[in-house]
DNA sequence: CTAACATTCAAACAATTGTTTCCAACTGCC
DNA sequence: GGCAGTTGGAAACAATTGTTTGAATGTTAG
């Protein structure tokens, strides 16, 4: 009881503070102080601060990976050889992301880490995610491919990342955006509200007409 | 010559390092070391690290703000009392964004900084940008409002930020995405290519059908 | 030239960081 | 009870942080 309690309390507090301030801005003393555990407990149970961040990350992504695989299994079982519509695929993804049994703060942390994984110049974090959880993403993309046969592969690649950018940016900067939105339109938005608003936008983005062919002006 | 040289060298180095690692992860010794200036020079010329961060932003946003105001002026002069179409507005924004940092450093750096301004919990940065350059964006949003009268204000707010997320994420993670794209589809994409691909996607996103009304299940 | 100012520089500042140490308190097991 | 190994806790660790200091240097104007 004691061990689990300390470890869980550290993880719970860490993910909240990470989401609020970021990783570098959150000190271990900050976490252990709020979690009411000893400072050394972090290094004892996790080894280092970096490992703690990864643990927070895994606590979200592991259940997500499992659930999403299961959701796709069920989807494929239900649709048989028929093509799963894009809306269903996106909806399944969104539902799984929102479902994952964790605090609502962890979603923000997860999105921040995901954003870091891409923007960080050295792909150290990106490779970790790719190695650890790449199969889920690959499987999803293969289904999206069947659902959007009119898109060239490279076009679909870019559009999926356009959409990923929307999701990551909105959710990882949620606090800032929420502040503005509440002040200007005094409406409190939940993550679920955002998902509802994103749905038609994302679908429209994926189904947008193809761009005009590249200018062949100065190209051989 | 000496002063300008030192100040410029600090700004040049700082903006690159900030974009690479983030604000908190970049120390003044890191900047001054790489810029080959004395450590105290930062506090002497800028006052504090916080002020340096804002100075880095101003160097980008000042020319952008000027150019964008001018571009909107010309647009309004051309269209008179007629409504400026959404495509034209977005195209003007894109052109200005592409024009400005071309003089200095890469667009990627500016986008990373902008992304950090939102996601990083640095509240002072967001407020600084809002206070300093709020009028430009307010003016732009007002025109977008006229171009999209069917959208509720809050909906337009969110969609603009969805789009902002796409742009920031794609351009700030350009190196990583370009690596994948080149490996998987062996095609070299330029920033101009990306803009061409983004155009129909962004327009479709803004013109997407309205979301279904929020679930009134547990709400008063 | 010299006085006044602006800038650079090395050094030290106090504060905070992640990590480690060592010992007490506890657990489960014989 | 007594011994193993695990966990908790206060303190100290070394390193790094942003900032300040005061003297040295460079620059400019009278």
CSV table of C-alpha atoms (C1' of nucleotides) in Angstrom, one decimal:
chain,number,residue,atom,x,y,z
A,1,UNK,CA,0.0,0.0,0.0
A,2,UNK,CA,2.7,2.4,1.0
A,3,UNK,CA,4.8,1.9,-2.1
A,4,UNK,CA,1.9,2.2,-4.6
A,5,UNK,CA,0.6,5.2,-2.7
A,6,UNK,CA,3.8,7.1,-3.0
A,7,UNK,CA,4.5,6.2,-6.6
A,8,UNK,CA,0.9,7.0,-7.6
A,9,UNK,CA,0.9,10.3,-5.7
A,10,UNK,CA,4.1,11.3,-7.4
A,11,UNK,CA,2.7,10.5,-10.8
A,12,UNK,CA,-0.6,12.2,-10.2
A,13,UNK,CA,1.0,15.4,-8.9
A,14,UNK,CA,3.7,15.4,-11.6
A,15,UNK,CA,1.3,15.1,-14.5
A,16,UNK,CA,-0.8,18.0,-13.2
A,17,UNK,CA,2.2,20.2,-12.6
A,18,UNK,CA,3.8,19.2,-15.9
A,19,UNK,CA,0.6,20.1,-17.7
A,20,UNK,CA,0.4,23.5,-15.9
A,21,UNK,CA,3.9,24.7,-16.2
A,22,UNK,CA,5.9,22.5,-18.5
A,23,UNK,CA,8.6,20.1,-17.8
A,24,UNK,CA,11.7,22.3,-17.3
A,25,UNK,CA,9.7,24.7,-15.2
A,26,UNK,CA,8.5,22.1,-12.8
A,27,UNK,CA,11.0,21.2,-10.1
A,28,UNK,CA,11.2,17.9,-8.2
A,29,UNK,CA,10.8,19.9,-5.0
A,30,UNK,CA,7.6,21.3,-6.5
A,31,UNK,CA,6.2,17.9,-7.2
A,32,UNK,CA,7.3,16.2,-3.9
A,33,UNK,CA,6.2,19.2,-1.9
A,34,UNK,CA,2.7,19.2,-3.3
A,35,UNK,CA,2.5,15.4,-3.3
A,36,UNK,CA,3.6,15.4,0.3
A,37,UNK,CA,6.4,12.8,-0.3
A,38,UNK,CA,10.0,13.1,0.3
A,39,UNK,CA,12.2,14.7,-2.3
A,40,UNK,CA,14.4,11.6,-2.6
A,41,UNK,CA,11.3,9.5,-3.4
A,42,UNK,CA,11.4,10.5,-7.0
A,43,UNK,CA,14.9,9.4,-7.6
A,44,UNK,CA,14.3,6.3,-5.5
A,45,UNK,CA,11.2,5.1,-7.4
A,46,UNK,CA,11.9,6.4,-10.9
A,47,UNK,CA,15.6,6.9,-11.1
A,48,UNK,CA,15.6,10.4,-12.5
A,49,UNK,CA,13.4,13.3,-13.5
A,50,UNK,CA,13.7,12.2,-17.2
A,51,UNK,CA,12.4,8.8,-16.2
A,52,UNK,CA,9.6,10.3,-14.3
A,53,UNK,CA,8.5,12.3,-17.4
A,54,UNK,CA,8.6,9.1,-19.4
A,55,UNK,CA,6.6,7.2,-16.7
A,56,UNK,CA,3.9,9.9,-16.8
A,57,UNK,CA,3.9,9.6,-20.6
A,58,UNK,CA,3.7,5.8,-20.6
A,59,UNK,CA,0.9,5.8,-18.1
A,60,UNK,CA,-1.2,7.5,-20.7
A,61,UNK,CA,0.1,5.9,-23.9
A,62,UNK,CA,0.1,2.3,-22.8
A,63,UNK,CA,-3.6,2.1,-22.1
A,64,UNK,CA,-4.3,4.2,-25.1
A,65,UNK,CA,-2.3,1.8,-27.3
A,66,UNK,CA,-4.2,-1.2,-25.9
A,67,UNK,CA,-7.6,0.4,-26.2
A,68,UNK,CA,-7.0,1.7,-29.7
A,69,UNK,CA,-5.9,-1.7,-30.9
A,70,UNK,CA,-9.0,-3.2,-29.4
A,71,UNK,CA,-11.2,-0.6,-30.9
A,72,UNK,CA,-9.7,-1.2,-34.4
A,73,UNK,CA,-10.1,-4.9,-33.9
A,74,UNK,CA,-13.8,-4.4,-33.2
A,75,UNK,CA,-14.2,-2.0,-36.1
A,76,UNK,CA,-12.6,-4.4,-38.6
A,77,UNK,CA,-14.7,-7.2,-37.2
A,78,UNK,CA,-17.9,-5.2,-37.7
A,79,UNK,CA,-17.1,-3.9,-41.1
A,80,UNK,CA,-15.7,-7.1,-42.5
A,81,UNK,CA,-14.3,-6.5,-45.9
A,82,UNK,CA,-16.1,-3.2,-46.3
A,83,UNK,CA,-14.2,0.1,-46.1
A,84,UNK,CA,-14.5,1.8,-42.8
A,85,UNK,CA,-15.5,5.4,-43.4
A,86,UNK,CA,-13.2,8.2,-42.5
A,87,UNK,CA,-15.6,9.7,-40.1
A,88,UNK,CA,-15.8,6.5,-38.2
A,89,UNK,CA,-12.0,6.1,-38.0
A,90,UNK,CA,-11.5,9.7,-36.8
A,91,UNK,CA,-14.4,9.3,-34.3
A,92,UNK,CA,-12.8,6.1,-33.0
A,93,UNK,CA,-9.5,7.8,-32.5
A,94,UNK,CA,-11.1,10.7,-30.7
A,95,UNK,CA,-13.2,8.5,-28.5
A,96,UNK,CA,-10.2,6.4,-27.5
A,97,UNK,CA,-8.1,9.5,-26.8
A,98,UNK,CA,-10.8,10.9,-24.5
A,99,UNK,CA,-11.6,7.6,-22.9
A,100,UNK,CA,-8.2,6.6,-21.6
A,101,UNK,CA,-8.6,6.1,-17.9
A,102,UNK,CA,-6.5,9.0,-16.6
A,103,UNK,CA,-7.0,12.4,-15.2
A,104,UNK,CA,-7.9,15.1,-17.7
A,105,UNK,CA,-4.6,16.7,-17.1
A,106,UNK,CA,-2.7,13.8,-18.6
A,107,UNK,CA,-4.1,14.5,-22.0
A,108,UNK,CA,-2.4,17.9,-22.0
A,109,UNK,CA,0.9,16.3,-20.9
A,110,UNK,CA,0.6,13.7,-23.5
A,111,UNK,CA,0.0,16.3,-26.2
A,112,UNK,CA,2.9,18.4,-25.1
A,113,UNK,CA,5.2,15.4,-25.2
A,114,UNK,CA,3.9,14.5,-28.6
A,115,UNK,CA,4.5,18.0,-29.8
A,116,UNK,CA,8.0,18.0,-28.3
A,117,UNK,CA,8.7,14.7,-30.1
A,118,UNK,CA,8.2,16.4,-33.4
A,119,UNK,CA,9.6,19.8,-32.9
A,120,UNK,CA,12.7,18.7,-31.1
A,121,UNK,CA,15.4,18.8,-33.8
A,122,UNK,CA,17.1,15.6,-32.6
A,123,UNK,CA,14.7,12.8,-33.1
A,124,UNK,CA,15.5,11.1,-29.8
A,125,UNK,CA,12.0,11.3,-28.4
A,126,UNK,CA,10.4,10.7,-31.8
A,127,UNK,CA,12.3,7.5,-32.2
A,128,UNK,CA,11.3,6.3,-28.8
A,129,UNK,CA,7.6,6.8,-29.6
A,130,UNK,CA,8.1,5.3,-33.1
A,131,UNK,CA,9.7,2.2,-31.6
A,132,UNK,CA,7.4,1.9,-28.7
A,133,UNK,CA,4.0,2.7,-30.2
A,134,UNK,CA,4.6,2.9,-33.9
A,135,UNK,CA,2.4,-0.1,-34.8
A,136,UNK,CA,-0.8,1.5,-33.6
A,137,UNK,CA,-0.2,4.6,-35.8
A,138,UNK,CA,0.8,2.5,-38.8
A,139,UNK,CA,-2.3,0.4,-38.5
A,140,UNK,CA,-4.5,3.5,-38.3
A,141,UNK,CA,-2.9,5.1,-41.3
A,142,UNK,CA,-3.5,2.0,-43.4
A,143,UNK,CA,-7.2,2.2,-42.6
A,144,UNK,CA,-7.3,5.9,-43.4
A,145,UNK,CA,-5.7,5.0,-46.7
A,146,UNK,CA,-8.5,2.7,-47.6
A,147,UNK,CA,-11.0,5.3,-46.6
A,148,UNK,CA,-9.5,8.0,-48.7
A,149,UNK,CA,-8.5,6.3,-52.0
A,150,UNK,CA,-8.7,9.6,-53.9
A,151,UNK,CA,-5.8,11.1,-52.0
A,152,UNK,CA,-2.2,10.5,-53.1
A,153,UNK,CA,-0.1,8.9,-50.4
A,154,UNK,CA,2.0,11.9,-49.8
A,155,UNK,CA,-1.0,14.2,-49.7
A,156,UNK,CA,-2.6,12.0,-47.1
A,157,UNK,CA,0.6,12.0,-45.1
A,158,UNK,CA,0.7,15.8,-45.0
A,159,UNK,CA,-3.0,16.2,-44.3
A,160,UNK,CA,-2.9,13.8,-41.4
A,161,UNK,CA,0.0,15.8,-39.9
A,162,UNK,CA,-1.9,19.0,-40.6
A,163,UNK,CA,-4.7,17.6,-38.5
A,164,UNK,CA,-2.2,16.3,-35.9
A,165,UNK,CA,-1.0,19.8,-35.6
A,166,UNK,CA,-4.4,21.1,-34.9
A,167,UNK,CA,-5.0,18.6,-32.2
A,168,UNK,CA,-1.6,18.9,-30.5
A,169,UNK,CA,-1.5,22.7,-30.7
A,170,UNK,CA,-5.0,23.1,-29.4
A,171,UNK,CA,-4.7,20.6,-26.5
A,172,UNK,CA,-1.2,21.4,-25.4
A,173,UNK,CA,-1.9,25.1,-25.4
A,174,UNK,CA,-5.3,24.6,-23.9
A,175,UNK,CA,-4.9,26.7,-20.9
A,176,UNK,CA,-3.8,29.8,-22.9
A,177,UNK,CA,-6.6,29.3,-25.4
A,178,UNK,CA,-9.2,28.7,-22.8
A,179,UNK,CA,-8.2,31.9,-21.0
A,180,UNK,CA,-8.7,33.9,-24.1
A,181,UNK,CA,-11.9,32.2,-25.0
A,182,UNK,CA,-13.4,32.6,-21.6
A,183,UNK,CA,-12.5,36.3,-21.5
A,184,UNK,CA,-13.8,37.1,-25.0
A,185,UNK,CA,-16.8,34.8,-25.3
A,186,UNK,CA,-17.3,33.9,-21.6
A,187,UNK,CA,-17.9,30.3,-22.4
A,188,UNK,CA,-16.1,27.5,-20.6
A,189,UNK,CA,-14.9,24.8,-23.0
A,190,UNK,CA,-14.2,21.3,-22.0
A,191,UNK,CA,-12.0,18.9,-23.9
A,192,UNK,CA,-15.1,17.2,-25.0
A,193,UNK,CA,-16.4,20.5,-26.4
A,194,UNK,CA,-13.2,20.9,-28.4
A,195,UNK,CA,-13.5,17.4,-29.8
A,196,UNK,CA,-17.1,18.2,-30.9
A,197,UNK,CA,-15.9,21.4,-32.6
A,198,UNK,CA,-12.9,19.7,-34.2
A,199,UNK,CA,-14.9,16.9,-35.8
A,200,UNK,CA,-16.4,18.6,-38.8
A,201,UNK,CA,-13.3,20.7,-39.3
A,202,UNK,CA,-11.0,17.7,-39.4
A,203,UNK,CA,-13.2,15.8,-41.7
A,204,UNK,CA,-13.5,18.8,-44.0
A,205,UNK,CA,-9.7,19.2,-43.9
A,206,UNK,CA,-9.1,15.6,-45.0
A,207,UNK,CA,-11.7,15.7,-47.7
A,208,UNK,CA,-10.6,19.1,-49.1
A,209,UNK,CA,-10.1,19.3,-52.9
A,210,UNK,CA,-6.6,18.5,-54.0
A,211,UNK,CA,-4.2,21.4,-54.3
A,212,UNK,CA,-3.2,22.8,-57.6
A,213,UNK,CA,-0.2,21.1,-59.0
A,214,UNK,CA,3.2,22.6,-58.1
A,215,UNK,CA,4.5,25.5,-60.2
A,216,UNK,CA,6.8,24.0,-62.8
A,217,UNK,CA,8.3,27.4,-63.4
A,218,UNK,CA,11.9,27.1,-62.3
A,219,UNK,CA,11.9,23.3,-61.9
A,220,UNK,CA,13.6,20.9,-64.3
B,1,UNK,CA,29.5,49.4,-34.3
B,2,UNK,CA,30.5,47.5,-31.2
B,3,UNK,CA,27.2,47.8,-29.5
B,4,UNK,CA,25.0,46.9,-32.4
B,5,UNK,CA,27.2,44.1,-33.1
B,6,UNK,CA,26.9,42.6,-29.6
B,7,UNK,CA,23.2,43.2,-29.4
B,8,UNK,CA,22.6,41.6,-32.8
B,9,UNK,CA,24.8,38.7,-32.1
B,10,UNK,CA,23.0,38.0,-28.9
B,11,UNK,CA,19.6,38.2,-30.7
B,12,UNK,CA,20.7,36.0,-33.5
B,13,UNK,CA,22.1,33.3,-31.3
B,14,UNK,CA,19.3,33.5,-28.8
B,15,UNK,CA,16.5,33.0,-31.3
B,16,UNK,CA,18.2,30.0,-32.8
B,17,UNK,CA,18.8,28.4,-29.4
B,18,UNK,CA,15.4,29.3,-28.1
B,19,UNK,CA,13.8,27.6,-31.1
B,20,UNK,CA,16.0,24.5,-30.7
B,21,UNK,CA,15.5,23.9,-27.0
B,22,UNK,CA,12.9,26.2,-25.6
B,23,UNK,CA,13.3,29.2,-23.3
B,24,UNK,CA,13.8,27.6,-19.9
B,25,UNK,CA,16.2,25.0,-21.4
B,26,UNK,CA,18.4,27.7,-22.9
B,27,UNK,CA,20.7,29.4,-20.4
B,28,UNK,CA,22.3,32.7,-20.8
B,29,UNK,CA,25.7,31.2,-20.6
B,30,UNK,CA,24.7,29.0,-23.5
B,31,UNK,CA,23.7,32.0,-25.5
B,32,UNK,CA,26.6,34.2,-24.6
B,33,UNK,CA,29.1,31.4,-25.1
B,34,UNK,CA,27.9,30.6,-28.6
B,35,UNK,CA,27.6,34.3,-29.4
B,36,UNK,CA,31.1,34.9,-28.1
B,37,UNK,CA,30.0,37.8,-25.9
B,38,UNK,CA,30.3,38.3,-22.2
B,39,UNK,CA,27.7,36.8,-19.9
B,40,UNK,CA,26.8,40.2,-18.4
B,41,UNK,CA,26.1,41.6,-21.8
B,42,UNK,CA,22.6,40.2,-21.8
B,43,UNK,CA,21.6,41.9,-18.6
B,44,UNK,CA,23.4,45.0,-19.6
B,45,UNK,CA,21.8,45.4,-23.0
B,46,UNK,CA,18.4,43.9,-22.3
B,47,UNK,CA,17.9,44.0,-18.6
B,48,UNK,CA,16.9,40.4,-18.0
B,49,UNK,CA,16.4,37.1,-19.7
B,50,UNK,CA,12.7,37.7,-19.9
B,51,UNK,CA,13.3,41.0,-21.7
B,52,UNK,CA,15.6,39.2,-24.1
B,53,UNK,CA,12.9,36.7,-25.0
B,54,UNK,CA,10.5,39.6,-25.7
B,55,UNK,CA,13.2,41.3,-27.8
B,56,UNK,CA,13.6,38.2,-29.9
B,57,UNK,CA,9.9,38.2,-30.6
B,58,UNK,CA,9.8,41.9,-31.4
B,59,UNK,CA,12.4,41.6,-34.0
B,60,UNK,CA,10.1,39.3,-35.9
B,61,UNK,CA,6.7,40.8,-35.1
B,62,UNK,CA,7.5,44.4,-35.7
B,63,UNK,CA,8.2,44.0,-39.4
B,64,UNK,CA,5.4,41.5,-39.7
B,65,UNK,CA,3.0,43.9,-38.0
B,66,UNK,CA,4.0,46.7,-40.3
B,67,UNK,CA,3.8,44.7,-43.5
B,68,UNK,CA,0.5,43.1,-42.6
B,69,UNK,CA,-1.1,46.4,-41.7
B,70,UNK,CA,0.0,47.7,-45.0
B,71,UNK,CA,-1.3,44.7,-46.9
B,72,UNK,CA,-4.7,45.0,-45.2
B,73,UNK,CA,-4.8,48.7,-46.0
B,74,UNK,CA,-4.2,47.9,-49.7
B,75,UNK,CA,-6.8,45.1,-49.6
B,76,UNK,CA,-9.4,47.4,-48.0
B,77,UNK,CA,-8.6,50.1,-50.5
B,78,UNK,CA,-9.1,47.6,-53.4
B,79,UNK,CA,-12.3,46.1,-52.2
B,80,UNK,CA,-13.9,49.2,-51.0
B,81,UNK,CA,-17.1,48.4,-49.1
B,82,UNK,CA,-17.2,44.9,-50.6
B,83,UNK,CA,-16.5,41.9,-48.4
B,84,UNK,CA,-13.0,40.5,-48.9
B,85,UNK,CA,-13.2,36.8,-49.5
B,86,UNK,CA,-11.8,34.4,-47.0
B,87,UNK,CA,-9.4,32.9,-49.5
B,88,UNK,CA,-7.9,36.4,-50.2
B,89,UNK,CA,-7.5,37.1,-46.5
B,90,UNK,CA,-5.8,33.8,-45.8
B,91,UNK,CA,-3.6,34.2,-48.9
B,92,UNK,CA,-2.6,37.7,-47.8
B,93,UNK,CA,-1.7,36.4,-44.3
B,94,UNK,CA,0.3,33.5,-45.8
B,95,UNK,CA,2.2,35.8,-48.2
B,96,UNK,CA,3.1,38.2,-45.4
B,97,UNK,CA,4.2,35.4,-43.1
B,98,UNK,CA,6.4,34.0,-45.9
B,99,UNK,CA,7.8,37.4,-46.8
B,100,UNK,CA,8.9,38.7,-43.4
B,101,UNK,CA,11.3,36.1,-42.0
B,102,UNK,CA,12.8,35.5,-45.4
B,103,UNK,CA,14.8,38.6,-44.8
B,104,UNK,CA,16.2,37.2,-41.6
B,105,UNK,CA,16.2,33.7,-40.4
B,106,UNK,CA,14.1,30.8,-41.3
B,107,UNK,CA,10.4,30.7,-40.9
B,108,UNK,CA,10.8,27.6,-38.8
B,109,UNK,CA,12.4,29.5,-36.0
B,110,UNK,CA,9.7,32.0,-35.9
B,111,UNK,CA,7.0,29.3,-35.9
B,112,UNK,CA,8.7,27.4,-33.1
B,113,UNK,CA,8.9,30.6,-31.0
B,114,UNK,CA,5.2,31.3,-31.7
B,115,UNK,CA,4.3,27.7,-30.7
B,116,UNK,CA,6.3,28.1,-27.5
B,117,UNK,CA,4.6,31.3,-26.7
B,118,UNK,CA,1.3,29.4,-26.6
B,119,UNK,CA,2.3,26.0,-25.2
B,120,UNK,CA,4.9,27.2,-22.8
B,121,UNK,CA,3.3,28.3,-19.6
B,122,UNK,CA,5.2,31.5,-19.9
B,123,UNK,CA,2.2,33.8,-19.3
B,124,UNK,CA,4.2,36.9,-19.8
B,125,UNK,CA,5.0,36.1,-23.3
B,126,UNK,CA,1.5,35.6,-24.4
B,127,UNK,CA,0.4,38.8,-22.6
B,128,UNK,CA,3.3,40.7,-24.2
B,129,UNK,CA,2.3,39.6,-27.7
B,130,UNK,CA,-1.3,40.3,-27.0
B,131,UNK,CA,-0.6,43.8,-25.7
B,132,UNK,CA,2.0,44.7,-28.3
B,133,UNK,CA,0.6,43.2,-31.4
B,134,UNK,CA,-3.1,42.6,-30.6
B,135,UNK,CA,-4.4,45.2,-32.9
B,136,UNK,CA,-3.1,43.5,-36.0
B,137,UNK,CA,-4.7,40.2,-35.2
B,138,UNK,CA,-7.9,41.9,-34.1
B,139,UNK,CA,-8.1,43.7,-37.4
B,140,UNK,CA,-7.5,40.5,-39.3
B,141,UNK,CA,-10.1,38.6,-37.3
B,142,UNK,CA,-12.6,41.4,-37.9
B,143,UNK,CA,-12.2,40.9,-41.7
B,144,UNK,CA,-12.4,37.2,-41.4
B,145,UNK,CA,-15.6,37.8,-39.5
B,146,UNK,CA,-17.1,39.6,-42.4
B,147,UNK,CA,-16.0,36.9,-44.7
B,148,UNK,CA,-17.6,34.2,-42.6
B,149,UNK,CA,-20.8,35.6,-41.3
B,150,UNK,CA,-22.3,32.1,-41.0
B,151,UNK,CA,-19.9,31.3,-38.2
B,152,UNK,CA,-20.6,32.1,-34.5
B,153,UNK,CA,-17.8,34.2,-33.0
B,154,UNK,CA,-16.6,31.6,-30.7
B,155,UNK,CA,-16.6,29.0,-33.5
B,156,UNK,CA,-14.5,31.2,-35.7
B,157,UNK,CA,-12.1,31.8,-32.8
B,158,UNK,CA,-11.5,28.1,-32.4
B,159,UNK,CA,-11.2,27.4,-36.1
B,160,UNK,CA,-8.7,30.1,-36.5
B,161,UNK,CA,-6.6,28.5,-33.8
B,162,UNK,CA,-7.1,25.1,-35.3
B,163,UNK,CA,-5.6,26.4,-38.4
B,164,UNK,CA,-2.9,28.2,-36.5
B,165,UNK,CA,-2.1,24.9,-34.9
B,166,UNK,CA,-1.7,23.3,-38.3
B,167,UNK,CA,0.6,26.0,-39.6
B,168,UNK,CA,2.8,26.2,-36.4
B,169,UNK,CA,3.1,22.4,-36.0
B,170,UNK,CA,3.9,21.7,-39.6
B,171,UNK,CA,6.4,24.5,-40.0
B,172,UNK,CA,8.1,24.2,-36.6
B,173,UNK,CA,8.5,20.4,-37.0
B,174,UNK,CA,9.4,20.8,-40.6
B,175,UNK,CA,12.7,19.0,-40.4
B,176,UNK,CA,11.3,15.9,-38.8
B,177,UNK,CA,8.3,15.8,-41.1
B,178,UNK,CA,10.5,16.4,-44.2
B,179,UNK,CA,12.7,13.5,-43.1
B,180,UNK,CA,9.8,11.1,-43.0
B,181,UNK,CA,8.3,12.4,-46.2
B,182,UNK,CA,11.5,12.2,-48.1
B,183,UNK,CA,12.2,8.7,-46.9
B,184,UNK,CA,8.6,7.4,-47.5
B,185,UNK,CA,7.6,9.2,-50.6
B,186,UNK,CA,11.0,10.5,-51.8
B,187,UNK,CA,9.8,13.9,-52.6
B,188,UNK,CA,11.5,17.1,-51.4
B,189,UNK,CA,9.0,19.6,-50.1
B,190,UNK,CA,9.7,23.3,-49.9
B,191,UNK,CA,7.9,25.7,-47.6
B,192,UNK,CA,6.2,27.0,-50.7
B,193,UNK,CA,5.0,23.4,-51.5
B,194,UNK,CA,3.6,23.2,-48.0
B,195,UNK,CA,1.7,26.5,-48.4
B,196,UNK,CA,0.2,25.2,-51.6
B,197,UNK,CA,-0.9,22.0,-49.9
B,198,UNK,CA,-2.2,23.8,-46.9
B,199,UNK,CA,-4.4,26.3,-48.9
B,200,UNK,CA,-7.3,24.1,-49.8
B,201,UNK,CA,-7.1,22.3,-46.5
B,202,UNK,CA,-7.3,25.5,-44.5
B,203,UNK,CA,-10.1,26.9,-46.5
B,204,UNK,CA,-12.1,23.7,-46.2
B,205,UNK,CA,-11.5,23.7,-42.5
B,206,UNK,CA,-12.8,27.2,-42.0
B,207,UNK,CA,-15.8,26.5,-44.2
B,208,UNK,CA,-16.7,23.2,-42.6
B,209,UNK,CA,-20.3,22.7,-41.5
B,210,UNK,CA,-21.1,23.8,-38.0
B,211,UNK,CA,-20.7,21.1,-35.3
B,212,UNK,CA,-23.7,19.5,-33.7
B,213,UNK,CA,-24.8,21.5,-30.7
B,214,UNK,CA,-23.3,20.4,-27.4
B,215,UNK,CA,-24.8,17.6,-25.4
B,216,UNK,CA,-27.2,19.1,-23.0
B,217,UNK,CA,-27.2,15.9,-20.9
B,218,UNK,CA,-25.8,17.1,-17.6
B,219,UNK,CA,-25.9,20.8,-18.2
B,220,UNK,CA,-28.4,23.2,-16.7
C,1,DC,C1',44.7,65.7,-23.9
C,2,DT,C1',41.1,65.0,-20.8
C,3,DA,C1',36.8,64.4,-18.8
C,4,DA,C1',32.5,61.9,-19.4
C,5,DC,C1',30.3,58.3,-20.9
C,6,DA,C1',29.4,53.6,-22.9
C,7,DT,C1',30.7,49.1,-23.1
C,8,DT,C1',33.3,44.9,-22.0
C,9,DC,C1',35.1,41.7,-18.8
C,10,DA,C1',36.2,38.3,-15.0
C,11,DA,C1',34.5,37.3,-10.8
C,12,DA,C1',31.3,36.5,-7.3
C,13,DC,C1',26.6,36.5,-5.9
C,14,DA,C1',22.5,34.1,-3.9
C,15,DA,C1',19.1,31.0,-5.3
C,16,DT,C1',17.6,26.8,-7.2
C,17,DT,C1',18.3,22.7,-9.6
C,18,DG,C1',18.7,17.2,-9.8
C,19,DT,C1',20.9,13.8,-7.3
C,20,DT,C1',23.1,11.2,-3.5
C,21,DT,C1',24.1,9.9,1.1
C,22,DC,C1',23.2,7.9,5.4
C,23,DC,C1',20.3,6.5,8.9
C,24,DA,C1',15.8,5.5,10.9
C,25,DA,C1',11.4,3.1,10.3
C,26,DC,C1',9.2,-0.3,8.5
C,27,DT,C1',7.9,-4.7,6.0
C,28,DG,C1',7.6,-9.8,5.6
C,29,DC,C1',9.7,-14.2,6.7
C,30,DC,C1',12.1,-17.8,9.6
D,1,DG,C1',12.1,-12.1,18.7
D,2,DG,C1',15.5,-11.2,15.0
D,3,DC,C1',17.2,-10.7,10.6
D,4,DA,C1',16.5,-9.7,5.5
D,5,DG,C1',15.2,-6.2,2.3
D,6,DT,C1',12.4,-2.3,1.1
D,7,DT,C1',10.8,2.4,1.9
D,8,DG,C1',10.8,7.0,4.2
D,9,DG,C1',13.2,11.1,5.6
D,10,DA,C1',16.5,15.1,6.6
D,11,DA,C1',20.6,16.8,5.1
D,12,DA,C1',24.2,17.7,2.1
D,13,DC,C1',26.0,17.3,-2.5
D,14,DA,C1',27.8,19.4,-6.8
D,15,DA,C1',26.3,21.8,-10.6
D,16,DT,C1',23.8,25.3,-12.9
D,17,DT,C1',20.8,29.1,-12.9
D,18,DG,C1',20.0,34.5,-13.6
D,19,DT,C1',21.8,38.5,-11.8
D,20,DT,C1',25.1,42.0,-9.9
D,21,DT,C1',29.5,44.0,-9.0
D,22,DG,C1',33.5,46.9,-9.8
D,23,DA,C1',37.3,47.5,-12.3
D,24,DA,C1',39.3,47.7,-17.1
D,25,DT,C1',38.7,49.2,-21.6
D,26,DG,C1',37.0,51.6,-25.5
D,27,DT,C1',34.6,55.7,-27.5
D,28,DT,C1',33.3,60.4,-27.9
D,29,DA,C1',33.0,65.3,-27.1
D,30,DG,C1',34.9,69.7,-25.2
